[in-house]
Amino acid sequence: MAGLGFNIAGAVWDSRNVIGSIYPLPSIATITLYGSGGPTPVLGSTPSVINTPIINANSFIGNSMGGGYDTGVSDSVTKTLMLLCKPSTAGTGKSKGIGTYTGSGSPIGDTLIFDSTTNRISSIAGASSGFVQDLVNAEIYDGKFYVVFADFALYKTQIFACKEGGLITGPGVGLTTRAVPDKTIRIARTYESADTSGNADIEIAASGIWSGALLTSEQKLQMRNALVSRLGGIIAIG
């Protein structure tokens, strides 16, 4: 059966125009899926490759000192960052997932970090001098993919992990004199010239950036549901 549509001269398709988008805050979102076809933008621009990430059918494996992607999105003080990822299994060390981590100096760069030796995830928020870190214990080092978020605002950072339909939430940590580096947000690959705190591999199926706004808890779960709907039959999502 043919569908009914309207053909308007000069019009172009943009998924952000969809009424009732399944993705939260689509007008400011940069959402990307990864796999054998390269990075596929759902919303926003296409990331550029850095070095040589290991490409799988529906994901890639990156490393803070190796392969990854540059989103081209300039860092900002206020934002929500997201990954659908499979961190290295327990005991293999830390990996950096998404952010502008420089490893030294100030600002150090807002970053989402996984530590399989402690079962923790953390968000590091940079200041004009030093940084703060929000930590939460999360049993996500079991070989499944998990949706993880980090909120960064003018006076606070907070970490979140979706597990089995619920939201594990860190306590949140406040700070003053916020600052971010004049850099673009990267996936898996950091701006370090040498490893400073661990460079375990991380496997990533999707990433998300919401610049200038923070997703609510409901919107985070909405995003998780959208990813499960799209990828749940292809990869194991916890």
JSON list of C-alpha atoms in Angstrom, two decimals:
[
{"chain": "A", "resi": 1, "resn": "MET", "atom": "CA", "xyz": [0.00, 0.00, 0.00]},
{"chain": "A", "resi": 2, "resn": "ALA", "atom": "CA", "xyz": [1.38, 3.39, -0.97]},
{"chain": "A", "resi": 3, "resn": "GLY", "atom": "CA", "xyz": [1.79, 5.98, 1.75]},
{"chain": "A", "resi": 4, "resn": "LEU", "atom": "CA", "xyz": [0.49, 9.53, 1.61]},
{"chain": "A", "resi": 5, "resn": "GLY", "atom": "CA", "xyz": [3.15, 12.24, 1.62]},
{"chain": "A", "resi": 6, "resn": "PHE", "atom": "CA", "xyz": [3.85, 15.79, 0.53]},
{"chain": "A", "resi": 7, "resn": "ASN", "atom": "CA", "xyz": [6.68, 16.72, -1.82]},
{"chain": "A", "resi": 8, "resn": "ILE", "atom": "CA", "xyz": [7.76, 20.32, -1.20]},
{"chain": "A", "resi": 9, "resn": "ALA", "atom": "CA", "xyz": [10.27, 21.82, -3.60]},
{"chain": "A", "resi": 10, "resn": "GLY", "atom": "CA", "xyz": [13.54, 22.68, -1.87]},
{"chain": "A", "resi": 11, "resn": "ALA", "atom": "CA", "xyz": [12.67, 20.85, 1.36]},
{"chain": "A", "resi": 12, "resn": "VAL", "atom": "CA", "xyz": [15.23, 18.59, 3.03]},
{"chain": "A", "resi": 13, "resn": "TRP", "atom": "CA", "xyz": [14.78, 15.80, 5.57]},
{"chain": "A", "resi": 14, "resn": "ASP", "atom": "CA", "xyz": [15.91, 16.49, 9.12]},
{"chain": "A", "resi": 15, "resn": "SER", "atom": "CA", "xyz": [15.12, 13.96, 11.87]},
{"chain": "A", "resi": 16, "resn": "ARG", "atom": "CA", "xyz": [14.91, 16.83, 14.38]},
{"chain": "A", "resi": 17, "resn": "ASN", "atom": "CA", "xyz": [11.68, 17.91, 12.68]},
{"chain": "A", "resi": 18, "resn": "VAL", "atom": "CA", "xyz": [9.89, 14.75, 13.76]},
{"chain": "A", "resi": 19, "resn": "ILE", "atom": "CA", "xyz": [6.95, 15.54, 16.02]},
{"chain": "A", "resi": 20, "resn": "GLY", "atom": "CA", "xyz": [7.24, 13.58, 19.23]},
{"chain": "A", "resi": 21, "resn": "SER", "atom": "CA", "xyz": [10.84, 12.49, 18.66]},
{"chain": "A", "resi": 22, "resn": "ILE", "atom": "CA", "xyz": [11.85, 9.37, 20.58]},
{"chain": "A", "resi": 23, "resn": "TYR", "atom": "CA", "xyz": [15.10, 11.16, 21.43]},
{"chain": "A", "resi": 24, "resn": "PRO", "atom": "CA", "xyz": [15.13, 13.81, 24.19]},
{"chain": "A", "resi": 25, "resn": "LEU", "atom": "CA", "xyz": [15.92, 17.45, 23.31]},
{"chain": "A", "resi": 26, "resn": "PRO", "atom": "CA", "xyz": [16.55, 16.61, 19.65]},
{"chain": "A", "resi": 27, "resn": "SER", "atom": "CA", "xyz": [17.19, 20.22, 18.62]},
{"chain": "A", "resi": 28, "resn": "ILE", "atom": "CA", "xyz": [20.46, 20.35, 20.58]},
{"chain": "A", "resi": 29, "resn": "ALA", "atom": "CA", "xyz": [21.45, 16.65, 20.56]},
{"chain": "A", "resi": 30, "resn": "THR", "atom": "CA", "xyz": [24.40, 15.03, 18.84]},
{"chain": "A", "resi": 31, "resn": "ILE", "atom": "CA", "xyz": [23.70, 11.28, 18.83]},
{"chain": "A", "resi": 32, "resn": "THR", "atom": "CA", "xyz": [25.85, 8.76, 16.95]},
{"chain": "A", "resi": 33, "resn": "LEU", "atom": "CA", "xyz": [25.76, 5.00, 16.40]},
{"chain": "A", "resi": 34, "resn": "TYR", "atom": "CA", "xyz": [28.96, 3.07, 15.66]},
{"chain": "A", "resi": 35, "resn": "GLY", "atom": "CA", "xyz": [29.67, -0.08, 13.70]},
{"chain": "A", "resi": 36, "resn": "SER", "atom": "CA", "xyz": [30.91, -1.59, 10.47]},
{"chain": "A", "resi": 37, "resn": "GLY", "atom": "CA", "xyz": [29.46, 1.27, 8.44]},
{"chain": "A", "resi": 38, "resn": "GLY", "atom": "CA", "xyz": [31.48, 3.80, 10.41]},
{"chain": "A", "resi": 39, "resn": "PRO", "atom": "CA", "xyz": [29.96, 6.43, 12.68]},
{"chain": "A", "resi": 40, "resn": "THR", "atom": "CA", "xyz": [26.30, 6.96, 11.77]},
{"chain": "A", "resi": 41, "resn": "PRO", "atom": "CA", "xyz": [24.74, 10.24, 12.93]},
{"chain": "A", "resi": 42, "resn": "VAL", "atom": "CA", "xyz": [21.21, 9.96, 14.31]},
{"chain": "A", "resi": 43, "resn": "LEU", "atom": "CA", "xyz": [21.18, 13.65, 15.18]},
{"chain": "A", "resi": 44, "resn": "GLY", "atom": "CA", "xyz": [23.94, 16.16, 14.54]},
{"chain": "A", "resi": 45, "resn": "SER", "atom": "CA", "xyz": [27.18, 15.87, 12.59]},
{"chain": "A", "resi": 46, "resn": "THR", "atom": "CA", "xyz": [29.33, 12.84, 11.81]},
{"chain": "A", "resi": 47, "resn": "PRO", "atom": "CA", "xyz": [32.38, 12.31, 14.07]},
{"chain": "A", "resi": 48, "resn": "SER", "atom": "CA", "xyz": [35.83, 12.05, 12.48]},
{"chain": "A", "resi": 49, "resn": "VAL", "atom": "CA", "xyz": [38.10, 9.09, 13.12]},
{"chain": "A", "resi": 50, "resn": "ILE", "atom": "CA", "xyz": [41.26, 9.31, 15.26]},
{"chain": "A", "resi": 51, "resn": "ASN", "atom": "CA", "xyz": [44.00, 6.75, 14.63]},
{"chain": "A", "resi": 52, "resn": "THR", "atom": "CA", "xyz": [42.60, 3.23, 14.12]},
{"chain": "A", "resi": 53, "resn": "PRO", "atom": "CA", "xyz": [39.71, 2.11, 16.34]},
{"chain": "A", "resi": 54, "resn": "ILE", "atom": "CA", "xyz": [38.81, -1.58, 16.14]},
{"chain": "A", "resi": 55, "resn": "ILE", "atom": "CA", "xyz": [35.55, -1.77, 14.20]},
{"chain": "A", "resi": 56, "resn": "ASN", "atom": "CA", "xyz": [32.89, -4.36, 15.04]},
{"chain": "A", "resi": 57, "resn": "ALA", "atom": "CA", "xyz": [29.52, -4.93, 13.39]},
{"chain": "A", "resi": 58, "resn": "ASN", "atom": "CA", "xyz": [27.60, -2.71, 15.84]},
{"chain": "A", "resi": 59, "resn": "SER", "atom": "CA", "xyz": [30.32, -1.01, 17.88]},
{"chain": "A", "resi": 60, "resn": "PHE", "atom": "CA", "xyz": [33.98, -0.06, 18.02]},
{"chain": "A", "resi": 61, "resn": "ILE", "atom": "CA", "xyz": [36.75, -0.64, 20.54]},
{"chain": "A", "resi": 62, "resn": "GLY", "atom": "CA", "xyz": [38.78, 2.44, 21.47]},
{"chain": "A", "resi": 63, "resn": "ASN", "atom": "CA", "xyz": [41.50, 3.44, 23.86]},
{"chain": "A", "resi": 64, "resn": "SER", "atom": "CA", "xyz": [42.57, 6.72, 25.43]},
{"chain": "A", "resi": 65, "resn": "MET", "atom": "CA", "xyz": [45.98, 6.40, 23.78]},
{"chain": "A", "resi": 66, "resn": "GLY", "atom": "CA", "xyz": [44.78, 4.67, 20.61]},
{"chain": "A", "resi": 67, "resn": "GLY", "atom": "CA", "xyz": [41.76, 4.80, 18.32]},
{"chain": "A", "resi": 68, "resn": "GLY", "atom": "CA", "xyz": [38.56, 6.75, 18.79]},
{"chain": "A", "resi": 69, "resn": "TYR", "atom": "CA", "xyz": [36.48, 9.57, 17.33]},
{"chain": "A", "resi": 70, "resn": "ASP", "atom": "CA", "xyz": [36.27, 13.35, 17.50]},
{"chain": "A", "resi": 71, "resn": "THR", "atom": "CA", "xyz": [32.68, 14.61, 17.53]},
{"chain": "A", "resi": 72, "resn": "GLY", "atom": "CA", "xyz": [33.57, 18.13, 16.41]},
{"chain": "A", "resi": 73, "resn": "VAL", "atom": "CA", "xyz": [31.31, 19.47, 19.18]},
{"chain": "A", "resi": 74, "resn": "SER", "atom": "CA", "xyz": [33.05, 22.20, 21.18]},
{"chain": "A", "resi": 75, "resn": "ASP", "atom": "CA", "xyz": [33.17, 21.59, 24.92]},
{"chain": "A", "resi": 76, "resn": "SER", "atom": "CA", "xyz": [30.88, 23.71, 27.10]},
{"chain": "A", "resi": 77, "resn": "VAL", "atom": "CA", "xyz": [30.44, 24.20, 30.83]},
{"chain": "A", "resi": 78, "resn": "THR", "atom": "CA", "xyz": [26.86, 22.88, 30.83]},
{"chain": "A", "resi": 79, "resn": "LYS", "atom": "CA", "xyz": [26.02, 19.60, 29.12]},
{"chain": "A", "resi": 80, "resn": "THR", "atom": "CA", "xyz": [24.95, 15.98, 29.43]},
{"chain": "A", "resi": 81, "resn": "LEU", "atom": "CA", "xyz": [27.25, 13.32, 27.96]},
{"chain": "A", "resi": 82, "resn": "MET", "atom": "CA", "xyz": [26.13, 9.76, 27.23]},
{"chain": "A", "resi": 83, "resn": "LEU", "atom": "CA", "xyz": [27.61, 6.44, 26.15]},
{"chain": "A", "resi": 84, "resn": "LEU", "atom": "CA", "xyz": [26.13, 3.07, 25.33]},
{"chain": "A", "resi": 85, "resn": "CYS", "atom": "CA", "xyz": [29.24, 1.06, 26.11]},
{"chain": "A", "resi": 86, "resn": "LYS", "atom": "CA", "xyz": [30.79, -2.17, 27.31]},
{"chain": "A", "resi": 87, "resn": "PRO", "atom": "CA", "xyz": [33.64, -1.27, 29.69]},
{"chain": "A", "resi": 88, "resn": "SER", "atom": "CA", "xyz": [36.59, -3.59, 30.15]},
{"chain": "A", "resi": 89, "resn": "THR", "atom": "CA", "xyz": [35.88, -6.40, 32.60]},
{"chain": "A", "resi": 90, "resn": "ALA", "atom": "CA", "xyz": [36.81, -6.17, 36.27]},
{"chain": "A", "resi": 91, "resn": "GLY", "atom": "CA", "xyz": [40.49, -5.93, 37.05]},
{"chain": "A", "resi": 92, "resn": "THR", "atom": "CA", "xyz": [41.74, -4.44, 33.78]},
{"chain": "A", "resi": 93, "resn": "GLY", "atom": "CA", "xyz": [41.92, -0.81, 34.89]},
{"chain": "A", "resi": 94, "resn": "LYS", "atom": "CA", "xyz": [40.53, 2.58, 33.93]},
{"chain": "A", "resi": 95, "resn": "SER", "atom": "CA", "xyz": [39.21, 3.73, 30.58]},
{"chain": "A", "resi": 96, "resn": "LYS", "atom": "CA", "xyz": [38.04, 7.16, 29.47]},
{"chain": "A", "resi": 97, "resn": "GLY", "atom": "CA", "xyz": [34.79, 7.11, 27.58]},
{"chain": "A", "resi": 98, "resn": "ILE", "atom": "CA", "xyz": [33.83, 10.59, 26.40]},
{"chain": "A", "resi": 99, "resn": "GLY", "atom": "CA", "xyz": [35.04, 14.13, 27.07]},
{"chain": "A", "resi": 100, "resn": "THR", "atom": "CA", "xyz": [38.01, 16.45, 26.67]},
{"chain": "A", "resi": 101, "resn": "TYR", "atom": "CA", "xyz": [40.46, 14.84, 29.10]},
{"chain": "A", "resi": 102, "resn": "THR", "atom": "CA", "xyz": [43.98, 16.32, 28.81]},
{"chain": "A", "resi": 103, "resn": "GLY", "atom": "CA", "xyz": [45.55, 14.39, 31.67]},
{"chain": "A", "resi": 104, "resn": "SER", "atom": "CA", "xyz": [47.34, 17.39, 33.12]},
{"chain": "A", "resi": 105, "resn": "GLY", "atom": "CA", "xyz": [47.11, 21.13, 33.50]},
{"chain": "A", "resi": 106, "resn": "SER", "atom": "CA", "xyz": [44.03, 23.23, 34.08]},
{"chain": "A", "resi": 107, "resn": "PRO", "atom": "CA", "xyz": [41.37, 22.84, 32.98]},
{"chain": "A", "resi": 108, "resn": "ILE", "atom": "CA", "xyz": [41.83, 19.08, 32.90]},
{"chain": "A", "resi": 109, "resn": "GLY", "atom": "CA", "xyz": [38.74, 18.46, 30.75]},
{"chain": "A", "resi": 110, "resn": "ASP", "atom": "CA", "xyz": [35.29, 17.09, 31.66]},
{"chain": "A", "resi": 111, "resn": "THR", "atom": "CA", "xyz": [35.34, 13.31, 31.26]},
{"chain": "A", "resi": 112, "resn": "LEU", "atom": "CA", "xyz": [33.35, 10.15, 31.90]},
{"chain": "A", "resi": 113, "resn": "ILE", "atom": "CA", "xyz": [35.70, 7.51, 33.36]},
{"chain": "A", "resi": 114, "resn": "PHE", "atom": "CA", "xyz": [35.26, 3.77, 34.02]},
{"chain": "A", "resi": 115, "resn": "ASP", "atom": "CA", "xyz": [37.29, 1.90, 36.65]},
{"chain": "A", "resi": 116, "resn": "SER", "atom": "CA", "xyz": [36.79, -1.86, 36.43]},
{"chain": "A", "resi": 117, "resn": "THR", "atom": "CA", "xyz": [39.15, -2.53, 39.36]},
{"chain": "A", "resi": 118, "resn": "THR", "atom": "CA", "xyz": [36.68, -0.86, 41.76]},
{"chain": "A", "resi": 119, "resn": "ASN", "atom": "CA", "xyz": [33.37, -1.36, 39.88]},
{"chain": "A", "resi": 120, "resn": "ARG", "atom": "CA", "xyz": [33.02, 2.42, 39.80]},
{"chain": "A", "resi": 121, "resn": "ILE", "atom": "CA", "xyz": [32.14, 4.97, 37.17]},
{"chain": "A", "resi": 122, "resn": "SER", "atom": "CA", "xyz": [32.89, 8.65, 37.61]},
{"chain": "A", "resi": 123, "resn": "SER", "atom": "CA", "xyz": [32.47, 12.07, 36.08]},
{"chain": "A", "resi": 124, "resn": "ILE", "atom": "CA", "xyz": [35.42, 14.45, 36.32]},
{"chain": "A", "resi": 125, "resn": "ALA", "atom": "CA", "xyz": [34.57, 18.15, 36.07]},
{"chain": "A", "resi": 126, "resn": "GLY", "atom": "CA", "xyz": [37.36, 20.63, 35.48]},
{"chain": "A", "resi": 127, "resn": "ALA", "atom": "CA", "xyz": [37.88, 23.95, 37.21]},
{"chain": "A", "resi": 128, "resn": "SER", "atom": "CA", "xyz": [40.27, 26.82, 36.52]},
{"chain": "A", "resi": 129, "resn": "SER", "atom": "CA", "xyz": [42.49, 25.05, 39.05]},
{"chain": "A", "resi": 130, "resn": "GLY", "atom": "CA", "xyz": [42.04, 21.32, 39.73]},
{"chain": "A", "resi": 131, "resn": "PHE", "atom": "CA", "xyz": [38.89, 19.25, 39.36]},
{"chain": "A", "resi": 132, "resn": "VAL", "atom": "CA", "xyz": [36.18, 17.36, 41.27]},
{"chain": "A", "resi": 133, "resn": "GLN", "atom": "CA", "xyz": [34.90, 13.84, 40.73]},
{"chain": "A", "resi": 134, "resn": "ASP", "atom": "CA", "xyz": [31.51, 12.24, 41.33]},
{"chain": "A", "resi": 135, "resn": "LEU", "atom": "CA", "xyz": [31.69, 8.47, 41.89]},
{"chain": "A", "resi": 136, "resn": "VAL", "atom": "CA", "xyz": [29.16, 5.67, 42.06]},
{"chain": "A", "resi": 137, "resn": "ASN", "atom": "CA", "xyz": [29.56, 1.92, 42.43]},
{"chain": "A", "resi": 138, "resn": "ALA", "atom": "CA", "xyz": [27.89, 0.22, 39.49]},
{"chain": "A", "resi": 139, "resn": "GLU", "atom": "CA", "xyz": [27.96, -3.49, 38.67]},
{"chain": "A", "resi": 140, "resn": "ILE", "atom": "CA", "xyz": [28.28, -2.93, 34.93]},
{"chain": "A", "resi": 141, "resn": "TYR", "atom": "CA", "xyz": [31.52, -4.81, 34.27]},
{"chain": "A", "resi": 142, "resn": "ASP", "atom": "CA", "xyz": [29.85, -8.03, 33.18]},
{"chain": "A", "resi": 143, "resn": "GLY", "atom": "CA", "xyz": [30.27, -8.07, 29.41]},
{"chain": "A", "resi": 144, "resn": "LYS", "atom": "CA", "xyz": [26.98, -6.31, 28.58]},
{"chain": "A", "resi": 145, "resn": "PHE", "atom": "CA", "xyz": [26.46, -2.85, 27.13]},
{"chain": "A", "resi": 146, "resn": "TYR", "atom": "CA", "xyz": [25.14, -0.16, 29.50]},
{"chain": "A", "resi": 147, "resn": "VAL", "atom": "CA", "xyz": [23.82, 3.36, 29.03]},
{"chain": "A", "resi": 148, "resn": "VAL", "atom": "CA", "xyz": [25.78, 5.80, 31.19]},
{"chain": "A", "resi": 149, "resn": "PHE", "atom": "CA", "xyz": [25.33, 9.57, 31.57]},
{"chain": "A", "resi": 150, "resn": "ALA", "atom": "CA", "xyz": [27.33, 12.40, 33.12]},
{"chain": "A", "resi": 151, "resn": "ASP", "atom": "CA", "xyz": [25.88, 15.82, 33.89]},
{"chain": "A", "resi": 152, "resn": "PHE", "atom": "CA", "xyz": [28.13, 18.88, 33.98]},
{"chain": "A", "resi": 153, "resn": "ALA", "atom": "CA", "xyz": [26.89, 22.27, 35.14]},
{"chain": "A", "resi": 154, "resn": "LEU", "atom": "CA", "xyz": [28.31, 25.55, 36.42]},
{"chain": "A", "resi": 155, "resn": "TYR", "atom": "CA", "xyz": [28.51, 24.38, 40.03]},
{"chain": "A", "resi": 156, "resn": "LYS", "atom": "CA", "xyz": [28.08, 20.60, 39.95]},
{"chain": "A", "resi": 157, "resn": "THR", "atom": "CA", "xyz": [28.77, 17.28, 38.24]},
{"chain": "A", "resi": 158, "resn": "GLN", "atom": "CA", "xyz": [26.84, 14.02, 38.64]},
{"chain": "A", "resi": 159, "resn": "ILE", "atom": "CA", "xyz": [27.16, 10.49, 37.24]},
{"chain": "A", "resi": 160, "resn": "PHE", "atom": "CA", "xyz": [24.33, 8.11, 36.25]},
{"chain": "A", "resi": 161, "resn": "ALA", "atom": "CA", "xyz": [24.08, 4.52, 34.99]},
{"chain": "A", "resi": 162, "resn": "CYS", "atom": "CA", "xyz": [21.00, 2.80, 33.59]},
{"chain": "A", "resi": 163, "resn": "LYS", "atom": "CA", "xyz": [20.64, -0.80, 34.69]},
{"chain": "A", "resi": 164, "resn": "GLU", "atom": "CA", "xyz": [17.69, -3.11, 34.09]},
{"chain": "A", "resi": 165, "resn": "GLY", "atom": "CA", "xyz": [15.39, -0.17, 33.42]},
{"chain": "A", "resi": 166, "resn": "GLY", "atom": "CA", "xyz": [16.37, 1.80, 36.53]},
{"chain": "A", "resi": 167, "resn": "LEU", "atom": "CA", "xyz": [18.77, 4.68, 37.11]},
{"chain": "A", "resi": 168, "resn": "ILE", "atom": "CA", "xyz": [21.77, 4.42, 39.45]},
{"chain": "A", "resi": 169, "resn": "THR", "atom": "CA", "xyz": [22.68, 7.93, 40.55]},
{"chain": "A", "resi": 170, "resn": "GLY", "atom": "CA", "xyz": [25.82, 9.34, 42.08]},
{"chain": "A", "resi": 171, "resn": "PRO", "atom": "CA", "xyz": [25.54, 11.81, 44.98]},
{"chain": "A", "resi": 172, "resn": "GLY", "atom": "CA", "xyz": [26.72, 14.75, 42.89]},
{"chain": "A", "resi": 173, "resn": "VAL", "atom": "CA", "xyz": [29.71, 16.93, 43.72]},
{"chain": "A", "resi": 174, "resn": "GLY", "atom": "CA", "xyz": [29.82, 20.72, 43.76]},
{"chain": "A", "resi": 175, "resn": "LEU", "atom": "CA", "xyz": [32.65, 22.97, 42.65]},
{"chain": "A", "resi": 176, "resn": "THR", "atom": "CA", "xyz": [33.49, 26.59, 41.95]},
{"chain": "A", "resi": 177, "resn": "THR", "atom": "CA", "xyz": [35.53, 28.39, 39.28]},
{"chain": "A", "resi": 178, "resn": "ARG", "atom": "CA", "xyz": [34.36, 26.03, 36.51]},
{"chain": "A", "resi": 179, "resn": "ALA", "atom": "CA", "xyz": [36.39, 25.86, 33.33]},
{"chain": "A", "resi": 180, "resn": "VAL", "atom": "CA", "xyz": [36.64, 23.66, 30.25]},
{"chain": "A", "resi": 181, "resn": "PRO", "atom": "CA", "xyz": [39.44, 23.46, 27.67]},
{"chain": "A", "resi": 182, "resn": "ASP", "atom": "CA", "xyz": [39.05, 25.00, 24.24]},
{"chain": "A", "resi": 183, "resn": "LYS", "atom": "CA", "xyz": [38.70, 21.59, 22.62]},
{"chain": "A", "resi": 184, "resn": "THR", "atom": "CA", "xyz": [36.12, 19.38, 20.94]},
{"chain": "A", "resi": 185, "resn": "ILE", "atom": "CA", "xyz": [34.56, 16.38, 22.69]},
{"chain": "A", "resi": 186, "resn": "ARG", "atom": "CA", "xyz": [36.11, 13.04, 21.86]},
{"chain": "A", "resi": 187, "resn": "ILE", "atom": "CA", "xyz": [34.89, 9.45, 22.12]},
{"chain": "A", "resi": 188, "resn": "ALA", "atom": "CA", "xyz": [37.31, 6.91, 23.71]},
{"chain": "A", "resi": 189, "resn": "ARG", "atom": "CA", "xyz": [40.45, 8.81, 22.62]},
{"chain": "A", "resi": 190, "resn": "THR", "atom": "CA", "xyz": [41.67, 11.56, 24.96]},
{"chain": "A", "resi": 191, "resn": "TYR", "atom": "CA", "xyz": [43.99, 14.55, 24.48]},
{"chain": "A", "resi": 192, "resn": "GLU", "atom": "CA", "xyz": [46.73, 12.94, 26.60]},
{"chain": "A", "resi": 193, "resn": "SER", "atom": "CA", "xyz": [50.22, 12.84, 25.13]},
{"chain": "A", "resi": 194, "resn": "ALA", "atom": "CA", "xyz": [51.05, 9.97, 27.50]},
{"chain": "A", "resi": 195, "resn": "ASP", "atom": "CA", "xyz": [48.91, 7.77, 29.73]},
{"chain": "A", "resi": 196, "resn": "THR", "atom": "CA", "xyz": [48.29, 9.41, 33.11]},
{"chain": "A", "resi": 197, "resn": "SER", "atom": "CA", "xyz": [45.65, 7.28, 34.82]},
{"chain": "A", "resi": 198, "resn": "GLY", "atom": "CA", "xyz": [44.94, 4.11, 32.87]},
{"chain": "A", "resi": 199, "resn": "ASN", "atom": "CA", "xyz": [44.09, 3.32, 29.27]},
{"chain": "A", "resi": 200, "resn": "ALA", "atom": "CA", "xyz": [42.03, 0.15, 29.27]},
{"chain": "A", "resi": 201, "resn": "ASP", "atom": "CA", "xyz": [39.97, -0.56, 26.15]},
{"chain": "A", "resi": 202, "resn": "ILE", "atom": "CA", "xyz": [36.31, 0.39, 25.99]},
{"chain": "A", "resi": 203, "resn": "GLU", "atom": "CA", "xyz": [33.71, -0.86, 23.48]},
{"chain": "A", "resi": 204, "resn": "ILE", "atom": "CA", "xyz": [31.17, 1.76, 22.40]},
{"chain": "A", "resi": 205, "resn": "ALA", "atom": "CA", "xyz": [27.95, 1.33, 20.42]},
{"chain": "A", "resi": 206, "resn": "ALA", "atom": "CA", "xyz": [26.49, 4.85, 20.73]},
{"chain": "A", "resi": 207, "resn": "SER", "atom": "CA", "xyz": [27.32, 8.30, 22.07]},
{"chain": "A", "resi": 208, "resn": "GLY", "atom": "CA", "xyz": [25.30, 11.38, 22.89]},
{"chain": "A", "resi": 209, "resn": "ILE", "atom": "CA", "xyz": [25.96, 15.05, 23.68]},
{"chain": "A", "resi": 210, "resn": "TRP", "atom": "CA", "xyz": [23.44, 17.66, 24.79]},
{"chain": "A", "resi": 211, "resn": "SER", "atom": "CA", "xyz": [25.29, 20.98, 24.86]},
{"chain": "A", "resi": 212, "resn": "GLY", "atom": "CA", "xyz": [23.89, 23.78, 26.98]},
{"chain": "A", "resi": 213, "resn": "ALA", "atom": "CA", "xyz": [21.33, 21.67, 28.85]},
{"chain": "A", "resi": 214, "resn": "LEU", "atom": "CA", "xyz": [21.01, 18.77, 31.29]},
{"chain": "A", "resi": 215, "resn": "LEU", "atom": "CA", "xyz": [18.72, 15.82, 30.65]},
{"chain": "A", "resi": 216, "resn": "THR", "atom": "CA", "xyz": [16.23, 15.08, 33.42]},
{"chain": "A", "resi": 217, "resn": "SER", "atom": "CA", "xyz": [16.06, 11.59, 34.93]},
{"chain": "A", "resi": 218, "resn": "GLU", "atom": "CA", "xyz": [12.96, 10.92, 32.82]},
{"chain": "A", "resi": 219, "resn": "GLN", "atom": "CA", "xyz": [14.77, 12.03, 29.67]},
{"chain": "A", "resi": 220, "resn": "LYS", "atom": "CA", "xyz": [17.75, 9.80, 30.48]},
{"chain": "A", "resi": 221, "resn": "LEU", "atom": "CA", "xyz": [15.46, 6.79, 30.77]},
{"chain": "A", "resi": 222, "resn": "GLN", "atom": "CA", "xyz": [13.71, 7.89, 27.56]},
{"chain": "A", "resi": 223, "resn": "MET", "atom": "CA", "xyz": [17.07, 7.85, 25.80]},
{"chain": "A", "resi": 224, "resn": "ARG", "atom": "CA", "xyz": [17.90, 4.43, 27.20]},
{"chain": "A", "resi": 225, "resn": "ASN", "atom": "CA", "xyz": [14.54, 3.10, 26.01]},
{"chain": "A", "resi": 226, "resn": "ALA", "atom": "CA", "xyz": [15.15, 4.51, 22.54]},
{"chain": "A", "resi": 227, "resn": "LEU", "atom": "CA", "xyz": [18.51, 2.74, 22.34]},
{"chain": "A", "resi": 228, "resn": "VAL", "atom": "CA", "xyz": [17.05, -0.53, 23.61]},
{"chain": "A", "resi": 229, "resn": "SER", "atom": "CA", "xyz": [14.27, -0.26, 21.03]},
{"chain": "A", "resi": 230, "resn": "ARG", "atom": "CA", "xyz": [16.78, 0.29, 18.24]},
{"chain": "A", "resi": 231, "resn": "LEU", "atom": "CA", "xyz": [19.67, -1.97, 19.30]},
{"chain": "A", "resi": 232, "resn": "GLY", "atom": "CA", "xyz": [18.30, -4.35, 21.95]},
{"chain": "A", "resi": 233, "resn": "GLY", "atom": "CA", "xyz": [17.77, -7.14, 19.45]},
{"chain": "A", "resi": 234, "resn": "ILE", "atom": "CA", "xyz": [21.33, -6.79, 18.17]},
{"chain": "A", "resi": 235, "resn": "ILE", "atom": "CA", "xyz": [23.50, -6.33, 21.27]},
{"chain": "A", "resi": 236, "resn": "ALA", "atom": "CA", "xyz": [22.98, -7.30, 24.93]},
{"chain": "A", "resi": 237, "resn": "ILE", "atom": "CA", "xyz": [22.00, -4.18, 26.89]},
{"chain": "A", "resi": 238, "resn": "GLY", "atom": "CA", "xyz": [21.92, -4.37, 30.69]}
]
